[in-house]
XYZ file of C-alpha atoms in Angstrom:
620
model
C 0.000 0.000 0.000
C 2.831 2.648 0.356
C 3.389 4.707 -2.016
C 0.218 4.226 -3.653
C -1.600 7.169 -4.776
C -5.461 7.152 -3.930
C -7.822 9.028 -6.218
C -5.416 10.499 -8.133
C -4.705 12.785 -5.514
C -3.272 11.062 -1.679
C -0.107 9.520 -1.796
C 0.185 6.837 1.408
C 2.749 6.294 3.014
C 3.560 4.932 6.878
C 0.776 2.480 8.599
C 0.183 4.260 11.708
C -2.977 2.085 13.317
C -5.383 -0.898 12.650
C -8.649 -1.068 13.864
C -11.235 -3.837 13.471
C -12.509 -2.613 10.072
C -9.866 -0.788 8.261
C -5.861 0.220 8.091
C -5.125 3.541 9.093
C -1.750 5.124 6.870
C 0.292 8.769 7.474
C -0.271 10.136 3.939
C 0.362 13.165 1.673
C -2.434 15.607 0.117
C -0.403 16.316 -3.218
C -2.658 19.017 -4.411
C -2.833 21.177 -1.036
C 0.809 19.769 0.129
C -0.332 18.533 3.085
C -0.043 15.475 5.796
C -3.448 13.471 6.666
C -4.689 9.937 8.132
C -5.883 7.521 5.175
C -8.172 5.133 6.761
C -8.580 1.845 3.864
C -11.232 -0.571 4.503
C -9.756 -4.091 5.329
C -9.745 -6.566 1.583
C -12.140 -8.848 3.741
C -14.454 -5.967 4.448
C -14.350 -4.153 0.682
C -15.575 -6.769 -1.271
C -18.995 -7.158 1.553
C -21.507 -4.504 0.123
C -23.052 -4.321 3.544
C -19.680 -3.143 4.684
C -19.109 -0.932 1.889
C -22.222 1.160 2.531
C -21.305 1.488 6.191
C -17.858 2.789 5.681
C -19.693 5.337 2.714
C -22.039 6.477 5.845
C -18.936 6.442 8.511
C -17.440 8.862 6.171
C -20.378 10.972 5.300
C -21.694 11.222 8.979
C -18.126 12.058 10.247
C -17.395 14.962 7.572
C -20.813 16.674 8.730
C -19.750 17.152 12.305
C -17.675 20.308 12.462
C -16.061 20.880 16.251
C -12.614 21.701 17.280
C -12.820 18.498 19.657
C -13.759 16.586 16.317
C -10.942 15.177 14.208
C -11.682 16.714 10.570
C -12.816 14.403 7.756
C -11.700 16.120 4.573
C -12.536 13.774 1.652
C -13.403 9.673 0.610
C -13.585 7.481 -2.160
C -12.973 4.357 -3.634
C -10.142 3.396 -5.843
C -10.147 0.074 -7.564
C -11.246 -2.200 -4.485
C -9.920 0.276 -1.906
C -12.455 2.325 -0.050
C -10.302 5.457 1.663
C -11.451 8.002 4.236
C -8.863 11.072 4.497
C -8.941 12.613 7.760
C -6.954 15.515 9.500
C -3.706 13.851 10.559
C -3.430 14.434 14.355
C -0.336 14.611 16.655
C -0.714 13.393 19.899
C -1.413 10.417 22.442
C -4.451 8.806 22.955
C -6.076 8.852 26.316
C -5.520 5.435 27.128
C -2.034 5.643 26.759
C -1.627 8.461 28.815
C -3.509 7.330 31.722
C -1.374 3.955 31.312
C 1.407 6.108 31.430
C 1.168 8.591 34.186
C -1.842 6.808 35.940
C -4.303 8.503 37.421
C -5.556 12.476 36.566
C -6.294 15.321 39.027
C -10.016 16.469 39.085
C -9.474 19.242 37.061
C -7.719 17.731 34.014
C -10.926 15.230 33.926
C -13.394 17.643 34.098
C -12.067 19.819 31.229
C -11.322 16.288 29.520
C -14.890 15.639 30.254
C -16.174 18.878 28.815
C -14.846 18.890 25.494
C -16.165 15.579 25.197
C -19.214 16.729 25.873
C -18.955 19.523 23.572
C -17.879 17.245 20.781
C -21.048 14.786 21.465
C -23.183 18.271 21.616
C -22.212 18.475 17.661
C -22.828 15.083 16.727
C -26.072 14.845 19.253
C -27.464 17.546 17.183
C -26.881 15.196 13.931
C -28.937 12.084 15.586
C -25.783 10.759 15.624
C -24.561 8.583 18.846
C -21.367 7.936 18.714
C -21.719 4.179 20.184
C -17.861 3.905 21.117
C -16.672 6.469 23.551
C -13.938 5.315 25.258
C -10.286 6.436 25.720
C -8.553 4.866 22.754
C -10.744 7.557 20.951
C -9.506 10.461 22.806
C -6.759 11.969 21.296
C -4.848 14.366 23.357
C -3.073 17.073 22.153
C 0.290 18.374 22.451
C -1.595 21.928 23.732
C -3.631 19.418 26.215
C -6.720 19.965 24.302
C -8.267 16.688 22.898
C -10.296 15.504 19.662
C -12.841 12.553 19.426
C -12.181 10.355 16.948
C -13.461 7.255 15.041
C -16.896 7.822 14.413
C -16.989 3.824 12.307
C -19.461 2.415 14.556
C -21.421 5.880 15.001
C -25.527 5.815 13.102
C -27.536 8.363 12.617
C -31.265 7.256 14.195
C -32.671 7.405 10.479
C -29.692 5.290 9.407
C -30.526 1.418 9.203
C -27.416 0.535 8.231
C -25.665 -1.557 10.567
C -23.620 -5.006 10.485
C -25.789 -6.474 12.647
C -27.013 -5.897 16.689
C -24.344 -7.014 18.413
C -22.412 -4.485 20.687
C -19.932 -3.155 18.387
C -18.252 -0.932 20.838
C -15.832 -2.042 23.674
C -17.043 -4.082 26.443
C -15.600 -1.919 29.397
C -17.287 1.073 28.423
C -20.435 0.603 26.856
C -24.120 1.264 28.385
C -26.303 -1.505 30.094
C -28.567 -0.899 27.044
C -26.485 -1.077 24.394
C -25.180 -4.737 26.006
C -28.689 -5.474 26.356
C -29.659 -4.679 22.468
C -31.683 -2.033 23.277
C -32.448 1.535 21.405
C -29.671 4.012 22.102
C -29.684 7.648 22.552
C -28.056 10.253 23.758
C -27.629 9.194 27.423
C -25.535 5.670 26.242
C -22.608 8.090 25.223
C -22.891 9.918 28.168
C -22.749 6.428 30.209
C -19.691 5.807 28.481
C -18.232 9.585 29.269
C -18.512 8.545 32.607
C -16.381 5.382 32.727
C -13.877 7.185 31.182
C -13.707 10.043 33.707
C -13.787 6.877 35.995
C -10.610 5.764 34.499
C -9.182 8.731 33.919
C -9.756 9.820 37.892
C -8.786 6.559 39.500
C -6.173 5.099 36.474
C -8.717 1.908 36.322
C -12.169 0.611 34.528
C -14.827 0.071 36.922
C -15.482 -3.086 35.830
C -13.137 -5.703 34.420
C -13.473 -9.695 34.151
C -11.561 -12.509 31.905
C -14.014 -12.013 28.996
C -16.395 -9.341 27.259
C -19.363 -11.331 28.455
C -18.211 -11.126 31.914
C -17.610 -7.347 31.962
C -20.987 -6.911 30.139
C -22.937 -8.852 32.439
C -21.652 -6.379 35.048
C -22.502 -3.272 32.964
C -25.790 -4.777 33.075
C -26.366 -5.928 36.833
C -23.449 -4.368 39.135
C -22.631 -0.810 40.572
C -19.200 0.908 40.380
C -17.395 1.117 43.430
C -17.605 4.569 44.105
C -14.140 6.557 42.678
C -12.478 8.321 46.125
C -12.576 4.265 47.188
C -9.850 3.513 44.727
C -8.643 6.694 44.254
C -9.145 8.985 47.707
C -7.596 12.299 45.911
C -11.354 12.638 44.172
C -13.554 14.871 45.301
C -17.045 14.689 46.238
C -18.430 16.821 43.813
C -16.663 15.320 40.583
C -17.266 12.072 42.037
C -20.981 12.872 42.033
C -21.098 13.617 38.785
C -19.224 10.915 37.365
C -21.625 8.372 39.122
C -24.834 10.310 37.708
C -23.368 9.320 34.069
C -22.940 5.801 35.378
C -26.514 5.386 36.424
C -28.250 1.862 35.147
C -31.545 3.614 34.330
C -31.190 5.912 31.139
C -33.875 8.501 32.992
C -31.899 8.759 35.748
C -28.439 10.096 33.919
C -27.616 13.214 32.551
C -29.876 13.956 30.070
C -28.015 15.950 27.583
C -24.416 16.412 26.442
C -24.830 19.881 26.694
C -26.556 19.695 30.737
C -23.384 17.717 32.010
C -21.354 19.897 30.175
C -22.563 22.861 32.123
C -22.333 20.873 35.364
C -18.671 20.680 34.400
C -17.945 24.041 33.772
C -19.629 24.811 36.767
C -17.369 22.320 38.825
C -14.073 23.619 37.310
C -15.426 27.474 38.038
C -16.418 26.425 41.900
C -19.758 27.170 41.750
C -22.692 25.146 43.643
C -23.347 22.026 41.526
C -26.747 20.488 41.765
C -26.959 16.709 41.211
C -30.323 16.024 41.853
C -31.334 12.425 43.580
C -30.725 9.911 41.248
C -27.115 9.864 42.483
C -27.015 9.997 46.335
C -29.505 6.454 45.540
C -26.733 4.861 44.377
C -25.514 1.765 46.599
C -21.958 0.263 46.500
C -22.318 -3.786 45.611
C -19.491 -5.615 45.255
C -17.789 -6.010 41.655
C -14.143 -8.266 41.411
C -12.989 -8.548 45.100
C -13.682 -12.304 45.690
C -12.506 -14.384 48.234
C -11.606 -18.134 47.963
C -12.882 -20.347 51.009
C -11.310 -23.317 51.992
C -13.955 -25.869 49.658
C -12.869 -23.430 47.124
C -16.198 -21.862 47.020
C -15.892 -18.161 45.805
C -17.367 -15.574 48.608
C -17.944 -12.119 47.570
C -15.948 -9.511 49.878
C -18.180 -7.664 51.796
C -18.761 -3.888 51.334
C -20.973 -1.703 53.799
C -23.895 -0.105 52.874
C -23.690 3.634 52.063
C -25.827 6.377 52.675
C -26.268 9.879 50.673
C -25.300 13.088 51.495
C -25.730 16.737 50.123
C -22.326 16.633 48.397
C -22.993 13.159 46.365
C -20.018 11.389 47.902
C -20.647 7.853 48.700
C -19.018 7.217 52.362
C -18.393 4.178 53.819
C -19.251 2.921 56.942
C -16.712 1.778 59.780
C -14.863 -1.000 59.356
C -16.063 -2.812 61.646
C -19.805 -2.532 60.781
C -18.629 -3.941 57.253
C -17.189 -6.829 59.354
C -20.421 -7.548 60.753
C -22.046 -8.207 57.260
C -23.027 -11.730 56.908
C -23.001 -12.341 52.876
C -24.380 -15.670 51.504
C -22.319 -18.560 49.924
C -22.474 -18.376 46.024
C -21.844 -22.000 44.521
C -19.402 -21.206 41.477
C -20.727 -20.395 38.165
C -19.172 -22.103 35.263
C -18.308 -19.753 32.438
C -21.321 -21.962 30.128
C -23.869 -20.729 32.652
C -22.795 -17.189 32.763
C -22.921 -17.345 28.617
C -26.273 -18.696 29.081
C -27.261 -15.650 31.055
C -25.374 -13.368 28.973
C -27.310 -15.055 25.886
C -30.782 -14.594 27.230
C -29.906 -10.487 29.123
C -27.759 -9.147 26.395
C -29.554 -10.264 23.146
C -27.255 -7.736 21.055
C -23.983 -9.928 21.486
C -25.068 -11.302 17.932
C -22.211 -14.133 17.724
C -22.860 -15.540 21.302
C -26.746 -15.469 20.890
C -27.262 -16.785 17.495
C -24.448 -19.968 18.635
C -26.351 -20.151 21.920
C -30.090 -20.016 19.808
C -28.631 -22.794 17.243
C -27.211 -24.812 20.241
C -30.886 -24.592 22.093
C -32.796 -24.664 19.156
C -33.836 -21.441 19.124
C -37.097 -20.380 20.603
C -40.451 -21.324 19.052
C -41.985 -17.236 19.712
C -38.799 -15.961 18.009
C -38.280 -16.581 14.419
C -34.419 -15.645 12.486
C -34.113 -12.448 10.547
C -33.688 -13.598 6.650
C -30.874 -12.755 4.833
C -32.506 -10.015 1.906
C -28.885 -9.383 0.516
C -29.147 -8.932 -2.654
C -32.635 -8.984 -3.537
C -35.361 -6.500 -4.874
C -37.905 -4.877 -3.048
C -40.492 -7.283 -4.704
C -38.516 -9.908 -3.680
C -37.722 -9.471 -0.315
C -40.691 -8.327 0.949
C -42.217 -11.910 -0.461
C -39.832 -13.489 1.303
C -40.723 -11.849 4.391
C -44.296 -12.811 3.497
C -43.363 -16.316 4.146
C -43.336 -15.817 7.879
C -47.081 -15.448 8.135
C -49.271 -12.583 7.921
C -47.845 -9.423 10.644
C -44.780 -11.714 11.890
C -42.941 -8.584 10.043
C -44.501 -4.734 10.112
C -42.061 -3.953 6.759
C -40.980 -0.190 5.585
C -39.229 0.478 2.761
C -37.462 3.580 1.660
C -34.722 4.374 -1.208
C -31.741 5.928 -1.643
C -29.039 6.733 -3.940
C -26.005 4.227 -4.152
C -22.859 4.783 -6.195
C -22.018 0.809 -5.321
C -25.251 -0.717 -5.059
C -27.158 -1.927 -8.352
C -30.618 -0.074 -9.124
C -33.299 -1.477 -7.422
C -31.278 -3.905 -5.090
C -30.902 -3.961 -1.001
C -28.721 -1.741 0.348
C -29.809 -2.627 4.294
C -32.089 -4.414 6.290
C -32.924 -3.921 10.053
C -32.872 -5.502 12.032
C -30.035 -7.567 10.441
C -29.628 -11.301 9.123
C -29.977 -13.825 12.192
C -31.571 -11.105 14.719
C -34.281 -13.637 16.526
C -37.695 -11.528 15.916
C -40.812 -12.051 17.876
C -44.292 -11.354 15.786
C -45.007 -7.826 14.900
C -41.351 -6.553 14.567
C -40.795 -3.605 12.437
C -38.710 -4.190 9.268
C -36.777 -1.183 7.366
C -35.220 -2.133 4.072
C -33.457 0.480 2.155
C -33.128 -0.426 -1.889
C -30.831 1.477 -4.267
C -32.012 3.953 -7.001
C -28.540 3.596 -8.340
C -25.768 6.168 -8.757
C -26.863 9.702 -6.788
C -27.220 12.423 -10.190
C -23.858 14.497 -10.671
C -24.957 17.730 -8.967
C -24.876 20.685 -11.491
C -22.180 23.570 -10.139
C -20.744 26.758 -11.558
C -17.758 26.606 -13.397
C -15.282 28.949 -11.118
C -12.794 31.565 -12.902
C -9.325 30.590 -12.695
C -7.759 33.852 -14.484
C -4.313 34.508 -12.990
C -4.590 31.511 -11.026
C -1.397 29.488 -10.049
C -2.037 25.981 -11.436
C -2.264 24.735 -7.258
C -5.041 27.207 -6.688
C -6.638 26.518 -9.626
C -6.939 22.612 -8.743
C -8.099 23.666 -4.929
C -11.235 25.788 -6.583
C -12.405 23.229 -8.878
C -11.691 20.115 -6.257
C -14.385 22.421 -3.757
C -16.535 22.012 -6.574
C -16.093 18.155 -7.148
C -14.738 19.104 -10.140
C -11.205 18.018 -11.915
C -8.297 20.261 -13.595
C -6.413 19.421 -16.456
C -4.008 21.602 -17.862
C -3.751 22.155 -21.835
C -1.435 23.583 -24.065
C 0.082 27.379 -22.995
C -0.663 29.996 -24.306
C 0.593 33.585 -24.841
C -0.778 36.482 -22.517
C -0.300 39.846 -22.587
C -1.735 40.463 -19.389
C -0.762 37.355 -17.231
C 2.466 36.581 -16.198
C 4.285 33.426 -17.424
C 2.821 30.502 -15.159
C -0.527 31.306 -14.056
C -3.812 30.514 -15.633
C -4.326 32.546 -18.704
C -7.469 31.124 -19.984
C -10.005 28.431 -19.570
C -11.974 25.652 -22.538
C -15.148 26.459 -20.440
C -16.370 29.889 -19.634
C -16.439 30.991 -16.071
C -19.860 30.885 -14.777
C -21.277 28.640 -16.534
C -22.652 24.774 -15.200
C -20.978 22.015 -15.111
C -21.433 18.155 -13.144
C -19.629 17.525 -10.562
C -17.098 15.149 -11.639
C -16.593 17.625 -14.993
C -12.948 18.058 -16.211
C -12.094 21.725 -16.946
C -9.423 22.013 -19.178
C -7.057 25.281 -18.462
C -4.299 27.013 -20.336
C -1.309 28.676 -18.384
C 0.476 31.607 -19.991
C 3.802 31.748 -21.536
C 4.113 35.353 -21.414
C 3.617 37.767 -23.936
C 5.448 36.867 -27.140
C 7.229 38.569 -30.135
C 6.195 39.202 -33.461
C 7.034 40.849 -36.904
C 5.286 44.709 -36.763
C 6.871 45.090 -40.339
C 6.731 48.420 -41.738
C 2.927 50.128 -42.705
C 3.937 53.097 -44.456
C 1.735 53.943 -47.538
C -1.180 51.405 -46.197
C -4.679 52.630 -44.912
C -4.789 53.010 -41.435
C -7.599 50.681 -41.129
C -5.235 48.022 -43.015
C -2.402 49.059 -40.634
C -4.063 48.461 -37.703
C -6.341 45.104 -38.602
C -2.475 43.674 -39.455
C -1.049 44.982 -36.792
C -4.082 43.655 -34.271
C -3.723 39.915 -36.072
C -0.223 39.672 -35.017
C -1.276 40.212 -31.327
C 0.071 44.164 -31.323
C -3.325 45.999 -29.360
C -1.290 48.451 -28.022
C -1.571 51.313 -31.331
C -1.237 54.911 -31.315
C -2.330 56.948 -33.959
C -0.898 60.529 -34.383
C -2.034 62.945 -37.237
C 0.000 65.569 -39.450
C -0.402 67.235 -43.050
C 1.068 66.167 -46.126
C 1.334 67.115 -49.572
C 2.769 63.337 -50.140
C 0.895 61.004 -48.543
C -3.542 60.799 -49.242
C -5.270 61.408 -46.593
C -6.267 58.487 -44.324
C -2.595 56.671 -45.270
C 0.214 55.890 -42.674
C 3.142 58.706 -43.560
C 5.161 56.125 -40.772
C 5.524 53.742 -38.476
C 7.342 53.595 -35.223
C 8.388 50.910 -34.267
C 9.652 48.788 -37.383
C 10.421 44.606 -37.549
C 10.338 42.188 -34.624
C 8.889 43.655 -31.139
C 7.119 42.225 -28.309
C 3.437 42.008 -28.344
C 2.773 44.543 -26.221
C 5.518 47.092 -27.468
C 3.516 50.566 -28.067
C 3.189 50.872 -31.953
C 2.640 54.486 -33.359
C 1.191 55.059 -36.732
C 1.212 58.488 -38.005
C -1.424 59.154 -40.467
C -1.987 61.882 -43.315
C -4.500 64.320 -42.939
C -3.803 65.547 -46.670
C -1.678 68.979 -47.924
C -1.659 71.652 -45.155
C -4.622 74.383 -46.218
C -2.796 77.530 -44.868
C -0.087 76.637 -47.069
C -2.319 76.226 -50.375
C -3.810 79.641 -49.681
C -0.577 81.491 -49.140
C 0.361 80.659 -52.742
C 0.447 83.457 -55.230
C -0.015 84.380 -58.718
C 0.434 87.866 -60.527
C 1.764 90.184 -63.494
C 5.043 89.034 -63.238
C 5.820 91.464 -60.464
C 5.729 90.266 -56.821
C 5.528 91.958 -53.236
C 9.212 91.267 -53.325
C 10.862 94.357 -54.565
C 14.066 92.659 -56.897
C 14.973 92.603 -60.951
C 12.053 91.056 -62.136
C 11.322 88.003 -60.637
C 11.595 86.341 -57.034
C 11.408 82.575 -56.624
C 10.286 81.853 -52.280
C 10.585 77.405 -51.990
C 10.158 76.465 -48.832
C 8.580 73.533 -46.277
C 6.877 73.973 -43.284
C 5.487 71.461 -40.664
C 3.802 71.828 -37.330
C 5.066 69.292 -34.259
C 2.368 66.107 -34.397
C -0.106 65.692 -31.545
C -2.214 62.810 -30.746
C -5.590 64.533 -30.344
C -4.947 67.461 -33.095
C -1.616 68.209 -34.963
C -1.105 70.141 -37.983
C 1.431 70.324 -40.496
C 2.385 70.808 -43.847
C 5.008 69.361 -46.585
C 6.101 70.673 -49.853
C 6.862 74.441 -51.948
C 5.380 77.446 -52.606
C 6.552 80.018 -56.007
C 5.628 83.461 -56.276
C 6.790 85.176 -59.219
């Protein structure tokens, strides 16, 4: 892959990440000469359409969010079988690292952490678009401290049915109860997972860990966190409140809004009054991973006293010795199978484990499997869906424009292939009316354009450059855009190549020598050969008919735009004509008979109005 050049325009160079989906590369923009991150879909992944139309939306969701705590997606495409997202290339560490690194953070490096988070989840919130995977792999912290959410792959707009399937895409130590459980997300599951990574990032540890995702989900599900300040005693009340409030099991019960716990936080970090409500000081410590082997080897949880609230929203703990007196019942030991089996039937989006666990049980007779309508028409797959009896499936269809997907096939179903469906479930199916119309933009005037800003205003325009032969310019220097094949302002398709000529300066020419021609011949000679720049100046003359060029100034080769002057006849010089005399032989001119006066005379020429004469006058 390095070296290649995507789209004709982003050369890739160093791998830099890998994710579960696609290869992230360090490459160059070679128009606007600058570094990015080139995220390629996997090979495995390119050639699934399925995939292919979720990468298109990752893409086109991501480049509508505009934030500074956002990472910038600046263009995608496909070339040959790779699909390519170019993003804003970002220098940094992510959060995970860091808190690996240097462990736990004071209270007031989470909050502001926490805040631009939130202010970056505002953005996409407004969208309908959870994000799904907040957690601190995609934080990106900045060498000024400020940070950037990134990887948006597994985000979906609420309209969107696109999806792989239900299973929990996200990762298991951070995501909501409800998203482990399958359930419709909102706002409130990325503000769930905000709060496990303040957790982390104010005590250096996930609140809940086991040996495998289904473990830690079943305790998103069905434990509570042990309060921060227990594992980390630096953290204060009030952020400790907070965090909790995000970590509540019950949706209703959390912050409701990105944009609400942001200004909790920025109260917080300004010391004023913050008001948590109830829903937190309800919250009761249970205990999470500190078990305790007895001698038979059964596992005993570790007792942990009951807590109270208070008006801060810390969660104290009682005395020791009160916790001592706690008598906690024997648990027999539950095999890994059983806890599967309880994962299977809680957390119905863990597609892989449920649909093994359904084929293992054989399934359940009120449930039927979600076809798979890959491929099919809407005629097609709504018959098959017919099959099921009469309202097993409530389907919708709708249509949109795909550049990959053939005219009148499936682009995505949801719920997805294999999702077990009780009667009445509500189908969407989105079918493809093809390739999305070119959209129709104005051609932009590149006129003393250098060739790099001429490519930048046509690529904002979806539009491509291609440079033709130069041409000679009198009035744009050698190298920049002297002239275009199609006429600023008018439409074009996006897509469109525009075809532009740079100039090679001005050139030279013969002027030659129009002496005895017409001015109007001069001049239409002169213009042909590329001289515009004419004067005309006027003068009498016995010699030369009026209208004719007496000279020219300058003669033979010149440059193009070398000032040519023509001096033109305006026919013999009238004073002179009258001042000629004829008599008896005798003349005013007292002498021996006769007097012969010759003589010229000529008046300095003038652009606007010169006079002058040429030739002789005789008296006798």
């Amino acid at each position: 892959m390095a070296d290649r050049v995507l789209g004709g325009r982003y050369t890739v160079q160093d791998k830099i990440g890998i994710g579960g989906m696609a290869t992230v590369y360090r490459g160059l923009d070679t128009v606007l000469g600058r570094t990015v991150a080139i995220k390629t879909m996997l090979p495995q992944y390119a050639a699934d359409p399925s995939f292919a139309a979720r990468f298109k939306q990752e893409a086109q969701a991501a480049a509508a969010l505009q934030s500074p705590y956002i990472v910038g997606v600046y263009d995608w495409g496909k070339d040959g079988d790779t699909y390519y997202i170019v993003m804003e290339y970002l220098r940094g560490t992510d959060l995970k690292s860091g808190i690996g690194k240097h462990g736990a953070l004071d209270c007031r490096k989470v909050a502001q952490i926490g805040s631009q988070i939130c202010q970056a989840l505002s953005v996409a919130h407004g969208h309908d678009i959870i994000h799904r995977d907040i957690k601190p792999q995609n934080i990106m912290v900045q060498p000024d401290g400020n940070i950037k959410v990134m990887d948006f792959g597994i985000a979906r707009a609420k309209n969107s049915h696109l999806t792989a399937d239900n299973s929990v895409l996200g990762t298991a130590h951070y995501v909501s109860p409800e998203q482990t459980q399958g359930k419709e997300l909102g706002p409130t599951s990325d503000l769930y997972s905000l709060g496990i990574v303040m957790y982390e990032a104010a005590t250096g540890r996930v609140p809940f860990d086991g040996d495998d995702a289904i473990a830690v989900a079943l305790k998103q599900v069905n434990e509570q966190p042990v309060p921060p300040s227990q594992v980390n005693p630096n953290v204060d009340a009030t952020l400790e409140g907070i965090i909790l409030k995000c970590m509540r099991k019950n949706p209703a019960e959390r912050f409701q809004t990105a944009d609400e716990l942001r200004r909790v936080l920025n109260d917080y970090l300004a010391g004023r009054i913050v008001n948590l409500g109830e829903a937190t000081s309800l919250i009761t410590a249970t205990p999470t991973s500190q078990l305790n082997r007895t001698p038979g080897g059964r596992t005993q949880a570790m007792p942990r006293a009951a807590v109270s609230p208070t008006t801060t929203g810390r969660i104290p703990t009682t005395g020791a010795s009160h916790a001592s007196s706690m008598q906690v019942p024997e648990k027999k030991p539950m095999s890994k199978g059983k806890i599967a089996a309880i994962v299977i039937g809680v957390i119905a989006a863990i597609a892989l484990v449920a649909g093994g666990a359904m084929a293992l049980m054989g399934g359940n007779s009120a449930t039927k499997a979600m076809p798979n309508l890959e491929g099919m028409t809407k005629d097609e797959a709504t018959a098959k869906l017919a099959e099921y009896g009469d309202g097993f499936f409530v389907v919708s269809t709708s249509e949109q424009y795909d550049d990959n997907i053939e005219e009148g096939k499936l682009i995505s179903q949801d719920p997805a292939r294999n999702t077990q469906c009780e009667k009445g479930t509500q189908v969407s199916l989105v079918f493809s009316k093809g390739k999305k119309p070119a959209a129709t933009v104005t051609v932009p005037n590149l006129k003393g354009m250098t060739p790099s800003g001429a490519e930048s205003a046509l690529a904002e325009l979806n539009l491509k450059g291609a440079v033709g032969d130069s041409v000679e310019s009198n009035d744009v220097e050698n190298g920049k855009v002297a002239s275009q094949d199609q006429a600023a302002g008018s439409d074009a398709k996006e897509g469109d190549t525009i075809t532009y000529h740079l100039s090679s300066g001005v050139g030279k020419a013969d002027a030659g020598d129009h002496s005895g021609e017409s001015l109007s011949s001069a001049k239409s000679e002169l213009n042909s050969l590329g001289f515009t720049n004419i004067n005309v100046t006027h003068a009498y003359s016995s010699s030369v008919s009026k209208g004719y060029v007496i000279s020219q100034s300058p003669t033979g080769s010149q440059s193009k735009d070398t000032s040519i002057t023509l001096r033109v006849s305006d026919g013999p010089d009238p004073a002179q004509s009258s001042s000629n005399n004829s008599g008896n032989g005798n003349s005013n001119n007292s002498g021996n008979g006769n007097s012969n006066n010759s003589g010229s005379s000529s008046s300095s020429d003038t652009e606007d109005s010169e006079t002058g004469s040429e030739g002789s006058n005789s008296s006798n």
